[in-house]
């Protein structure tokens, strides 16, 4: 038959009932997650953010700055790696901003809006792709960490719990940076908007140095801001120490970020027609 | 049989009081190509975005295959394909991956998506490039893939928003051939374009849009006969000679000549016959033209006849009503 000819399957198709609607949403989210992951692998900048950059940071802090930094307990490399985990996934969430801004301004989102697909899939597919990427990044850093002398002091289960806390926190951040990306006029600006947010969060934090070494006016922020809380939680889980209060604080930050920023991102997405 | 697309009284206001559509109505018969012709910012893209459920109209309504775009947007989205000037394809994916993604998002079964993608890649001569990422594609190839993506689900209605804008002439002519092929299969096409030539070649009916209103509608032949006849262009040595020549040429054609600097333009329904008469008249007066040519009517000629201003000089013509938006960036703000 002729390729362009209308065929019976072009008859109106809408999901019939809630179950069908859910199946569509899941299928569409999976389709877009795959598409976004392919993008992350094929775009050199994205690949750099999630592979070369964490290696550089590990080497930089382990061998260049590390000798000058003395954590209160244990070796610096053990202190450092939990911080690197959080810093890398936080930096990685910039990719959410850039990716969404790009889709929006290159007309891809417009095409998605004109397809009979679940509307939630655009944001869900983006944030879930980030989640998958962060799991890959976590595995990569674990490997590099072990190569430069990092050793888990607790148990494999506690280590994995630490990774879970970090990845879930990163998923929350993705929603925040999705909001940034949807608000930016283009992908370059999205990147420029994201970094001033990320820098204080990752560097004025417990990620690389003990907070006690900072000036007192900075310590308050550096101790209680979400990146530090999550870093300290991961440290406690991987290296030992009291964990329950920190775990609850981390989960509270994570939930808080999602509750506030996910609706903002969704609203922004709906409005940017 | 009801129309494939029914548009009635569409009004759309954008922020800051910009009136993008000011009561647009038209009907598109099944299996035909309908052209929306107008300059940048006339409101063409806004009409397409409303019909494709991307935008909601402030007033008026529209139906695609009898389904209301405002009340049943989900259903409507399963009925049409959309391709356009922005070639909304994913640069990081290959041609085949792009088509598969759109097929999956249309909820076609996997085997159908695979065979359909292959079929379309063949049809659009993209098979050799099928497994390369779009970064390696030319502008014309991207547009062809964009069009292929719009056809994955075999829609009965196809929206083409300026499908050839920005393409070089060979790519444009190639795409025209593809669109003509589609029409033969019975697909209903709504096409927006800035090019009279494109509307003339592809569309069986045309609506001319300006300032968010339909200012003329008909078959391309009828519109051309009414609005933009063939134009005789005469280039002269100076403005005085041009004025004299214009006077002489008044008796040659039914329409009035106009002077543009050192040139005279004369709408010439009679084509070559008018040219012969014009040349004789000038010769008798001892005027030797520097240039002397017949050209097909352009969108500018149509606009000049309909509105008294050229398509591109809209903001300069400040006599426009205050409700009329400035012509820039109004369709996609």
XYZ file of C-alpha atoms in Angstrom:
606
model
C 0.000 0.000 0.000
C 1.017 3.629 -0.316
C 2.872 4.779 2.760
C 0.963 7.993 3.285
C -2.536 6.562 2.997
C -4.771 6.901 6.028
C -5.382 3.490 7.554
C -7.807 2.107 10.098
C -5.297 2.547 12.926
C -5.575 6.293 12.513
C -9.007 6.194 14.107
C -9.292 8.236 17.279
C -7.305 6.709 20.110
C -7.747 7.846 23.676
C -7.056 5.858 26.828
C -10.187 4.139 28.050
C -10.391 4.455 31.821
C -7.883 5.141 34.552
C -5.889 1.917 34.157
C -5.316 2.536 30.441
C -4.382 6.114 31.194
C -1.783 4.956 33.726
C -0.386 2.443 31.243
C 0.012 5.232 28.687
C 1.712 7.500 31.196
C 4.156 4.744 32.162
C 4.868 3.797 28.533
C 5.362 7.426 27.467
C 7.613 8.134 30.434
C 9.711 5.078 29.542
C 9.954 6.230 25.906
C 11.129 9.700 26.887
C 13.466 8.400 29.596
C 15.192 6.277 26.963
C 15.345 9.219 24.598
C 16.892 11.485 27.262
C 19.444 8.868 28.282
C 20.539 8.486 24.656
C 21.005 12.257 24.624
C 23.151 12.141 27.779
C 25.392 9.507 26.252
C 25.721 11.236 22.871
C 26.209 14.837 24.021
C 29.862 15.321 25.014
C 29.092 18.052 27.571
C 26.569 15.876 29.367
C 28.925 12.933 29.366
C 31.685 15.180 30.735
C 29.489 16.335 33.637
C 28.688 12.805 34.675
C 32.018 11.042 34.081
C 35.159 13.146 33.636
C 34.216 15.858 36.092
C 33.716 13.608 39.136
C 37.038 11.897 38.413
C 38.739 15.300 38.259
C 37.201 16.365 41.549
C 38.224 13.157 43.283
C 41.814 13.526 42.085
C 41.912 17.268 42.829
C 40.712 16.977 46.406
C 42.394 13.670 47.167
C 45.878 14.649 45.947
C 46.032 18.470 45.608
C 43.911 20.012 48.394
C 43.516 16.944 50.592
C 46.870 17.173 52.328
C 45.905 20.557 53.773
C 42.502 19.462 55.046
C 42.235 17.544 58.309
C 38.872 16.031 59.145
C 38.095 15.476 62.838
C 38.037 11.683 62.505
C 39.641 9.283 60.059
C 41.352 9.846 56.741
C 40.554 12.641 54.312
C 39.766 10.265 51.447
C 37.036 8.616 53.512
C 35.735 12.077 54.471
C 35.858 13.217 50.850
C 34.081 10.507 48.836
C 30.602 10.916 50.404
C 30.937 14.636 49.647
C 31.931 13.897 46.041
C 28.841 11.729 45.607
C 26.543 14.576 46.601
C 28.479 17.274 44.756
C 28.444 15.279 41.512
C 24.741 14.514 41.518
C 24.024 18.148 42.433
C 26.137 19.409 39.522
C 24.539 16.788 37.306
C 21.095 18.244 37.907
C 22.185 21.231 35.801
C 21.715 18.833 32.888
C 18.001 18.752 33.757
C 17.852 22.521 33.334
C 19.816 22.513 30.115
C 17.940 19.579 28.598
C 14.498 20.970 29.329
C 15.412 24.472 28.173
C 16.741 22.994 24.947
C 13.643 20.879 24.311
C 11.458 23.871 24.962
C 13.257 26.246 22.653
C 13.982 23.846 19.835
C 10.304 23.019 19.448
C 10.482 19.428 20.705
C 8.126 20.140 23.582
C 5.740 21.668 21.069
C 5.791 18.430 19.093
C 5.177 16.440 22.303
C 2.231 18.694 23.127
C 0.672 17.910 19.760
C 1.016 14.130 20.225
C -1.640 11.953 21.864
C 0.708 11.201 24.768
C 0.580 11.649 28.531
C 1.553 15.242 29.282
C 3.243 14.288 32.547
C 5.760 12.174 30.615
C 7.923 15.111 29.521
C 8.955 16.092 33.051
C 8.812 12.565 34.439
C 10.952 11.221 31.589
C 13.528 13.928 32.173
C 13.800 13.508 35.937
C 13.823 9.702 35.746
C 16.579 9.799 33.130
C 18.540 11.898 35.631
C 17.879 9.322 38.307
C 19.281 6.550 36.100
C 22.291 8.687 35.237
C 22.913 9.367 38.924
C 22.928 5.638 39.680
C 25.588 5.233 37.002
C 27.549 8.155 38.444
C 27.328 6.667 41.945
C 28.756 3.365 40.686
C 31.540 5.226 38.880
C 32.529 7.236 41.966
C 32.442 4.114 44.121
C 34.976 2.572 41.747
C 37.229 5.632 41.641
C 36.883 6.055 45.395
C 38.087 2.526 46.008
C 40.983 3.093 43.598
C 42.222 6.130 45.566
C 41.850 4.542 48.981
C 38.255 5.071 50.099
C 36.948 2.232 52.280
C 33.430 1.814 53.660
C 33.743 1.577 57.469
C 30.281 0.221 58.166
C 28.487 -2.366 56.025
C 27.437 -2.837 52.423
C 23.805 -2.318 53.452
C 24.591 0.964 55.202
C 26.646 2.077 52.193
C 23.748 1.340 49.837
C 21.384 3.173 52.190
C 23.710 6.175 51.904
C 23.644 5.961 48.113
C 19.848 5.708 48.206
C 19.593 8.861 50.350
C 21.831 10.706 47.876
C 20.014 9.523 44.752
C 16.604 10.356 46.166
C 17.886 13.798 47.166
C 19.239 14.270 43.643
C 15.830 13.346 42.232
C 14.325 16.164 44.294
C 16.986 18.562 43.015
C 16.100 17.592 39.439
C 12.626 19.030 39.975
C 14.128 22.258 41.250
C 16.419 22.526 38.278
C 13.600 21.527 35.943
C 11.886 24.673 37.173
C 15.049 26.687 36.428
C 15.303 25.177 32.943
C 11.667 25.891 32.138
C 12.092 29.492 33.290
C 15.198 30.173 31.224
C 14.946 31.830 27.812
C 17.494 29.361 26.341
C 19.789 26.527 27.339
C 22.886 28.724 27.773
C 21.034 30.962 30.215
C 19.707 27.887 31.995
C 23.288 26.876 32.698
C 24.221 30.390 33.819
C 21.174 30.504 36.124
C 21.883 27.100 37.631
C 25.499 27.568 38.735
C 25.048 30.516 41.140
C 22.539 28.296 42.947
C 24.799 25.269 42.949
C 28.066 26.857 43.993
C 27.116 27.975 47.515
C 25.152 24.762 48.028
C 28.042 22.478 47.135
C 31.100 24.480 48.286
C 29.759 26.308 51.350
C 28.920 22.873 52.669
C 30.342 19.937 54.540
C 31.167 18.213 51.247
C 34.913 18.967 51.066
C 36.007 20.502 54.378
C 34.884 20.298 57.997
C 32.358 23.108 58.553
C 34.152 24.027 61.845
C 37.026 25.499 59.792
C 34.737 28.107 58.194
C 34.139 31.598 59.674
C 31.334 31.531 62.224
C 28.920 33.603 60.097
C 29.090 30.947 57.395
C 28.873 27.943 59.707
C 25.150 28.320 60.357
C 24.287 28.125 56.670
C 26.946 25.523 55.909
C 25.750 23.186 58.647
C 22.029 23.248 58.005
C 21.696 23.635 54.255
C 20.445 20.511 52.446
C 23.676 19.476 50.710
C 25.538 19.396 54.046
C 22.765 17.471 55.741
C 22.771 14.855 52.986
C 26.594 14.692 52.943
C 26.686 14.212 56.725
C 24.012 11.538 56.485
C 25.933 9.669 53.798
C 29.136 9.992 55.870
C 27.455 8.625 58.973
C 26.008 5.710 56.998
C 29.269 4.893 55.206
C 31.809 5.676 57.932
C 29.855 5.194 61.173
C 28.249 7.446 63.773
C 24.701 8.280 64.809
C 22.432 8.200 61.754
C 18.723 8.305 62.576
C 18.333 12.080 63.109
C 20.386 12.834 60.011
C 18.414 10.367 57.886
C 15.161 12.020 58.893
C 16.589 15.472 58.215
C 17.757 14.400 54.755
C 14.415 12.886 53.893
C 12.653 15.997 55.193
C 14.771 18.237 52.939
C 14.175 15.901 50.003
C 10.419 15.823 50.547
C 10.329 19.573 51.130
C 12.131 20.320 47.885
C 9.807 18.045 45.898
C 6.659 19.375 47.528
C 7.576 22.985 46.825
C 9.414 22.810 43.513
C 7.720 19.965 41.614
C 4.358 21.800 41.499
C 6.183 24.981 40.467
C 7.926 23.112 37.642
C 4.672 21.483 36.513
C 2.878 24.814 36.584
C 5.668 26.465 34.633
C 5.570 23.631 32.105
C 1.819 24.013 31.627
C 2.147 27.751 31.101
C 4.996 27.706 28.634
C 2.738 26.935 25.735
C -19.623 14.885 3.961
C -18.583 17.308 6.729
C -15.420 19.334 6.342
C -12.156 17.900 7.656
C -11.319 21.165 9.405
C -13.862 23.753 10.522
C -12.635 27.031 11.945
C -15.076 29.673 13.109
C -14.446 33.082 14.584
C -11.105 32.349 16.243
C -9.852 35.154 18.441
C -6.560 34.970 20.313
C -5.042 37.701 22.448
C -1.483 37.503 23.669
C -0.141 39.357 26.715
C 0.271 43.117 26.408
C -2.936 43.428 24.436
C -1.536 41.897 21.269
C -4.422 40.652 19.129
C -2.987 37.705 17.190
C -6.254 36.463 15.697
C -9.207 38.726 15.087
C -12.020 36.402 14.024
C -10.569 33.813 11.657
C -12.983 31.431 9.924
C -12.549 28.900 7.141
C -13.439 25.333 6.195
C -11.202 22.705 4.662
C -12.807 19.968 2.608
C -11.658 16.403 3.083
C -8.825 15.263 0.879
C -7.813 18.754 -0.213
C -4.889 21.053 0.471
C -5.837 24.363 2.010
C -3.263 27.150 2.068
C -3.070 29.887 4.697
C -1.045 32.579 2.987
C 0.354 35.612 4.739
C 3.471 37.453 5.841
C 5.391 36.789 9.055
C 3.263 37.605 12.068
C -0.053 37.498 10.233
C -1.390 34.846 12.628
C -0.915 31.697 10.532
C 1.091 29.810 13.134
C -1.343 30.824 15.862
C -4.171 29.206 13.871
C -2.142 26.006 13.541
C -1.267 25.998 17.242
C -4.933 26.294 18.156
C -5.944 23.537 15.729
C -3.239 21.269 17.144
C -4.485 21.941 20.729
C -1.223 23.590 21.759
C -3.004 26.907 22.361
C -6.570 27.579 23.470
C -8.509 30.244 21.618
C -9.997 33.140 23.596
C -13.113 33.115 21.428
C -14.492 31.029 18.609
C -13.887 27.354 18.019
C -12.523 24.756 15.691
C -13.125 21.143 14.813
C -10.827 18.570 13.297
C -12.718 15.667 11.688
C -15.771 16.794 13.618
C -13.993 16.796 17.000
C -13.811 19.975 19.053
C -10.223 21.099 19.684
C -11.090 22.770 22.993
C -13.441 20.187 24.477
C -11.773 17.015 23.186
C -8.114 17.933 22.837
C -6.836 14.440 23.676
C -8.957 12.873 20.992
C -8.058 15.530 18.457
C -4.354 14.932 19.090
C -4.754 11.377 17.865
C -6.216 12.545 14.545
C -3.567 14.776 13.007
C 0.121 15.025 12.205
C 2.110 18.234 12.610
C 5.271 19.274 10.833
C 6.695 22.700 10.442
C 9.310 25.343 10.101
C 10.862 24.506 13.442
C 11.550 20.916 12.395
C 10.916 19.593 15.887
C 13.161 16.586 15.692
C 15.723 15.401 18.248
C 19.273 16.189 17.161
C 20.817 13.568 19.405
C 18.784 10.724 17.956
C 19.186 9.067 14.584
C 16.495 9.409 11.939
C 15.142 5.964 12.727
C 15.168 6.605 16.498
C 13.215 9.824 15.974
C 10.507 8.039 14.000
C 10.359 5.217 16.540
C 10.007 7.658 19.396
C 7.085 9.413 17.724
C 5.535 6.048 16.848
C 5.816 4.874 20.458
C 4.354 8.145 21.715
C 1.426 7.505 19.356
C 1.013 4.153 21.146
C 1.423 2.077 18.026
C 2.544 -1.509 18.667
C 6.310 -2.036 18.406
C 6.265 -4.131 15.198
C 4.037 -1.549 13.496
C 6.406 1.231 14.562
C 9.404 -0.637 13.158
C 7.874 -1.366 9.746
C 6.292 2.053 9.506
C 9.618 3.780 10.274
C 11.347 1.770 7.597
C 8.594 2.533 5.094
C 8.800 6.271 5.760
C 12.599 6.382 5.637
C 12.376 4.754 2.206
C 9.609 7.042 1.033
C 11.521 10.168 2.072
C 14.850 8.924 0.743
C 16.462 8.891 4.171
C 17.335 5.196 4.314
C 21.060 5.808 3.842
C 21.070 8.354 6.673
C 18.623 6.407 8.861
C 21.177 5.395 11.473
C 23.122 8.642 11.655
C 22.301 11.265 14.275
C 20.511 14.341 13.007
C 23.553 16.518 13.648
C 24.815 15.232 10.284
C 21.567 16.045 8.426
C 21.101 18.988 6.057
C 18.197 21.396 6.507
C 16.226 19.664 3.771
C 16.798 16.228 5.327
C 15.600 17.475 8.725
C 12.407 18.815 7.182
C 11.811 15.524 5.404
C 12.315 13.631 8.646
C 10.043 16.063 10.475
C 7.383 15.409 7.856
C 7.958 11.657 8.115
C 7.523 11.893 11.902
C 4.198 13.648 11.366
C 3.052 10.730 9.217
C 4.042 7.823 11.465
C 0.515 7.296 12.771
C -1.042 7.692 9.293
C -3.072 10.787 10.219
C -6.016 11.758 8.062
C -5.249 15.426 8.639
C -1.813 16.968 8.303
C -0.763 20.436 9.464
C 2.261 21.847 7.677
C 3.444 25.094 9.214
C 5.688 26.815 6.686
C 7.207 23.523 5.611
C 9.764 25.052 3.236
C 10.677 28.330 4.954
C 14.440 28.663 5.092
C 15.123 25.878 2.601
C 17.145 26.402 -0.554
C 15.281 26.095 -3.867
C 16.234 22.470 -4.701
C 15.237 21.278 -1.217
C 12.016 23.261 -1.446
C 11.085 21.766 -4.800
C 11.916 18.294 -3.474
C 9.602 18.794 -0.498
C 6.817 20.072 -2.749
C 6.986 16.810 -4.662
C 6.649 14.872 -1.406
C 3.633 16.928 -0.289
C 1.947 16.478 -3.669
C 2.432 12.741 -3.299
C 0.645 12.804 0.064
C -2.351 14.585 -1.294
C -2.835 11.909 -3.913
C -3.316 9.428 -1.077
C -6.276 11.373 0.278
C -4.685 13.138 3.244
C -6.234 16.495 4.108
C -3.527 19.137 4.415
C -3.575 22.561 6.010
C -0.510 24.422 4.819
C 0.751 27.801 5.966
C 3.168 29.679 3.781
C 4.629 33.064 2.983
C 5.125 32.077 -0.624
C 2.421 32.661 -3.187
C 4.206 30.256 -5.497
C 3.998 27.507 -2.879
C 0.291 28.050 -2.216
C -0.305 28.200 -5.936
C 1.473 24.934 -6.576
C 0.139 22.897 -3.645
C -3.187 24.286 -2.468
C -6.600 23.890 -4.061
C -7.946 26.726 -1.911
C -6.163 29.622 -0.285
C -7.051 32.075 2.469
C -4.944 35.218 2.635
C -4.301 36.223 6.257
C -3.226 39.635 7.458
C -3.315 41.160 10.960
C -5.126 38.086 12.284
C -7.936 38.271 9.731
C -8.766 36.406 6.543
C -8.787 39.153 3.925
C -9.425 37.004 0.855
C -10.293 33.402 0.102
C -10.582 31.375 -3.069
C -8.773 29.105 -5.478
C -5.216 30.236 -6.263
C -6.238 30.869 -9.879
C -9.156 33.077 -8.867
C -7.048 34.972 -6.335
C -4.324 35.580 -8.847
C -6.788 36.701 -11.475
C -8.380 39.106 -9.001
C -5.390 40.275 -7.100
C -2.047 39.708 -8.570
C -1.786 39.642 -12.300
C 1.532 39.204 -14.028
C 3.581 42.349 -13.498
C 5.514 44.217 -16.153
C 8.626 45.828 -14.709
C 10.303 48.641 -16.616
C 13.580 50.092 -15.392
C 14.417 53.618 -16.558
C 17.375 55.973 -16.356
C 15.864 58.471 -13.853
C 12.735 59.340 -11.890
C 11.497 61.932 -14.403
C 11.619 59.461 -17.250
C 9.881 56.931 -14.993
C 7.043 59.407 -14.357
C 6.691 60.057 -18.104
C 6.747 56.358 -18.866
C 4.071 55.693 -16.231
C 1.806 58.240 -17.910
C 2.286 56.581 -21.271
C 1.624 53.120 -19.854
C -1.718 54.096 -18.310
C -3.452 53.425 -21.601
C -1.813 50.023 -22.097
C -3.339 47.988 -19.229
C -6.654 48.005 -17.411
C -4.764 48.576 -14.150
C -2.767 51.619 -13.107
C 1.015 51.617 -13.214
C 2.995 52.668 -10.145
C 6.336 54.377 -9.956
C 9.002 53.033 -7.604
C 12.058 55.260 -7.897
C 13.415 54.825 -11.404
C 11.146 51.843 -12.071
C 7.600 51.478 -13.245
C 5.469 48.467 -12.358
C 2.360 47.700 -14.376
C -0.091 44.912 -13.514
C -0.479 43.190 -16.865
C -3.328 40.690 -17.096
C -2.653 40.295 -20.779
C 0.961 39.260 -20.194
C 2.985 39.327 -23.401
C 0.390 41.317 -25.349
C 0.560 44.122 -22.796
C 4.342 43.990 -22.941
C 4.308 44.434 -26.700
C 1.956 47.417 -26.463
C 4.038 48.947 -23.688
C 7.240 48.645 -25.645
C 5.612 50.269 -28.686
C 4.262 53.161 -26.605
C 7.660 53.805 -25.037
C 9.396 53.561 -28.401
C 7.066 56.124 -29.952
C 7.947 58.579 -27.147
C 11.642 57.915 -27.634
C 12.103 56.294 -24.208
C 14.607 53.451 -24.085
C 14.145 51.280 -20.985
C 17.219 49.923 -19.179
C 15.284 46.839 -18.075
C 12.075 45.369 -19.360
C 10.646 42.169 -17.838
C 7.499 40.265 -16.967
C 7.300 38.560 -13.601
C 4.768 36.346 -11.915
C 2.815 38.032 -9.109
C 4.364 37.813 -5.657
C 2.767 37.835 -2.229
C 3.691 41.516 -2.127
C 1.575 42.194 -5.217
C -1.397 40.395 -3.667
C -1.004 42.336 -0.455
C -0.629 45.601 -2.235
C -3.881 45.005 -4.059
C -5.752 43.801 -0.967
C -4.471 46.147 1.689
C -2.732 48.970 -0.086
C 0.530 48.121 1.679
C 3.270 45.668 0.936
C 3.603 42.538 3.061
C 6.882 43.620 4.632
C 6.109 47.286 5.286
C 3.456 46.727 7.882
C 4.921 48.590 10.810
C 5.809 51.552 8.625
C 2.146 51.821 7.664
C 1.251 53.257 11.069
C -2.266 54.059 9.969
C -3.146 50.534 11.078
C -5.729 50.410 13.875
C -4.263 50.536 17.356
C -5.586 47.065 18.153
C -3.353 45.654 15.450
C -0.156 44.198 16.858
C 3.292 45.129 15.710
C 4.379 42.645 13.155
C 7.348 41.155 14.930
C 7.548 38.085 17.128
C 3.860 38.013 17.669
C 3.084 34.488 16.701
C 5.506 32.845 19.033
C 5.769 35.072 22.069
